[in-house]
CSV table of C-alpha atoms in Angstrom, one decimal:
chain,number,residue,atom,x,y,z
A,1,MET,CA,198.1,137.5,91.3
A,2,ASN,CA,194.4,135.7,92.3
A,3,GLU,CA,191.4,136.7,94.9
A,4,ASN,CA,192.6,134.4,97.2
A,5,GLU,CA,196.2,135.4,97.8
A,6,ILE,CA,197.4,137.0,100.9
A,7,ILE,CA,199.7,140.4,100.0
A,8,LEU,CA,201.0,141.7,103.5
A,9,THR,CA,201.8,145.2,102.9
A,10,LYS,CA,204.4,146.7,105.1
A,11,THR,CA,205.8,150.4,105.4
A,12,PHE,CA,209.7,151.2,106.1
A,13,PHE,CA,211.3,154.5,107.1
A,14,PRO,CA,214.6,154.9,105.4
A,15,GLN,CA,217.6,154.6,107.3
A,16,PHE,CA,220.7,157.1,106.5
A,17,ALA,CA,222.8,153.7,106.0
A,18,ASP,CA,220.2,153.4,103.1
A,19,MET,CA,221.2,156.1,101.1
A,20,ASP,CA,223.7,156.0,98.1
A,21,ALA,CA,226.3,159.0,97.6
A,22,ASP,CA,223.5,161.5,95.8
A,23,GLY,CA,221.2,161.4,99.1
A,24,PHE,CA,218.8,159.1,97.7
A,25,ILE,CA,217.9,155.5,98.7
A,26,GLY,CA,219.9,153.3,96.9
A,27,ILE,CA,219.1,149.4,95.2
A,28,ARG,CA,221.1,148.1,98.7
A,29,GLY,CA,218.2,150.1,100.7
A,30,TYR,CA,215.3,148.7,98.9
A,31,LEU,CA,216.7,144.9,98.4
A,32,THR,CA,216.7,145.2,102.6
A,33,TYR,CA,213.3,146.6,102.2
A,34,PHE,CA,212.1,143.6,100.3
A,35,GLN,CA,214.2,141.2,102.1
A,36,ASN,CA,212.9,142.1,105.4
A,37,ALA,CA,208.9,142.0,104.3
A,38,VAL,CA,209.2,138.8,102.4
A,39,THR,CA,211.0,137.6,105.8
A,40,GLU,CA,207.7,138.9,107.6
A,41,TYR,CA,205.4,137.6,105.2
A,42,MET,CA,207.1,134.1,105.8
A,43,MET,CA,206.7,134.2,109.1
A,44,ASN,CA,203.0,135.2,109.4
A,45,LEU,CA,202.4,131.9,107.3
A,46,GLY,CA,203.8,130.0,109.4
A,47,LEU,CA,207.2,129.3,107.5
A,48,ASP,CA,210.0,130.9,108.9
A,49,GLY,CA,213.5,129.6,108.4
A,50,PHE,CA,213.9,127.5,111.3
A,51,THR,CA,210.2,126.1,111.6
A,52,MET,CA,210.9,125.0,107.4
A,53,LEU,CA,214.5,123.6,108.1
A,54,GLU,CA,213.3,121.2,111.5
A,55,LYS,CA,210.0,120.6,109.4
A,56,TYR,CA,210.8,120.1,106.0
A,57,GLY,CA,214.7,120.3,105.9
A,58,ALA,CA,214.4,122.7,103.4
A,59,ALA,CA,214.4,126.5,103.1
A,60,TRP,CA,212.8,129.5,101.0
A,61,VAL,CA,214.4,131.8,98.9
A,62,TYR,CA,213.2,135.1,96.7
A,63,THR,CA,214.6,135.0,93.2
A,64,LYS,CA,212.4,137.7,92.0
A,65,TYR,CA,212.6,141.6,92.1
A,66,LYS,CA,210.3,143.4,90.4
A,67,LEU,CA,210.8,147.1,91.6
A,68,HIS,CA,208.9,150.1,89.9
A,69,MET,CA,209.7,153.7,91.2
A,70,GLU,CA,208.7,156.7,89.7
A,71,LYS,CA,211.5,158.6,91.7
A,72,LYS,CA,214.3,157.9,93.5
A,73,ALA,CA,213.1,158.1,97.1
A,74,ARG,CA,214.8,160.3,100.2
A,75,PHE,CA,213.7,160.7,103.7
A,76,ALA,CA,210.2,159.2,103.4
A,77,ASP,CA,207.7,156.3,103.9
A,78,ILE,CA,208.8,153.1,101.7
A,79,HIS,CA,205.5,151.1,100.7
A,80,THR,CA,206.2,147.3,99.8
A,81,GLU,CA,203.9,144.3,98.9
A,82,SER,CA,204.4,140.7,99.1
A,83,TRP,CA,202.9,137.6,98.2
A,84,THR,CA,203.3,134.6,96.9
A,85,GLU,CA,203.2,133.0,93.8
A,86,LYS,CA,201.6,129.6,92.2
A,87,ARG,CA,204.6,126.8,93.5
A,88,ARG,CA,206.3,124.5,91.4
A,89,SER,CA,206.7,121.1,91.6
A,90,VAL,CA,209.9,119.8,93.4
A,91,SER,CA,210.8,117.8,90.5
A,92,SER,CA,210.4,120.8,87.9
A,93,LEU,CA,213.1,122.8,90.1
A,94,LEU,CA,215.5,120.1,89.9
A,95,GLN,CA,215.6,119.4,86.3
């Protein structure tokens, strides 16, 4: 990340449905938090799914997760950070 990037920080409170059988938050729960955080981040940039489709005929997807867990969470706040990385040109994506 560089100093000019916008970072969205969001806090989630785990729900019972996010838990695995061991009583801790499972990977499905974390991925839901990431998806919700990225969706809000893109909306703050004015690039929500509807706008992208209407204006550009395109959609965005997130393709990479980086998860650092010191320990699995129970019912405690989960803090996320979202940002964009340098974009590649369309031609490099199609090659």
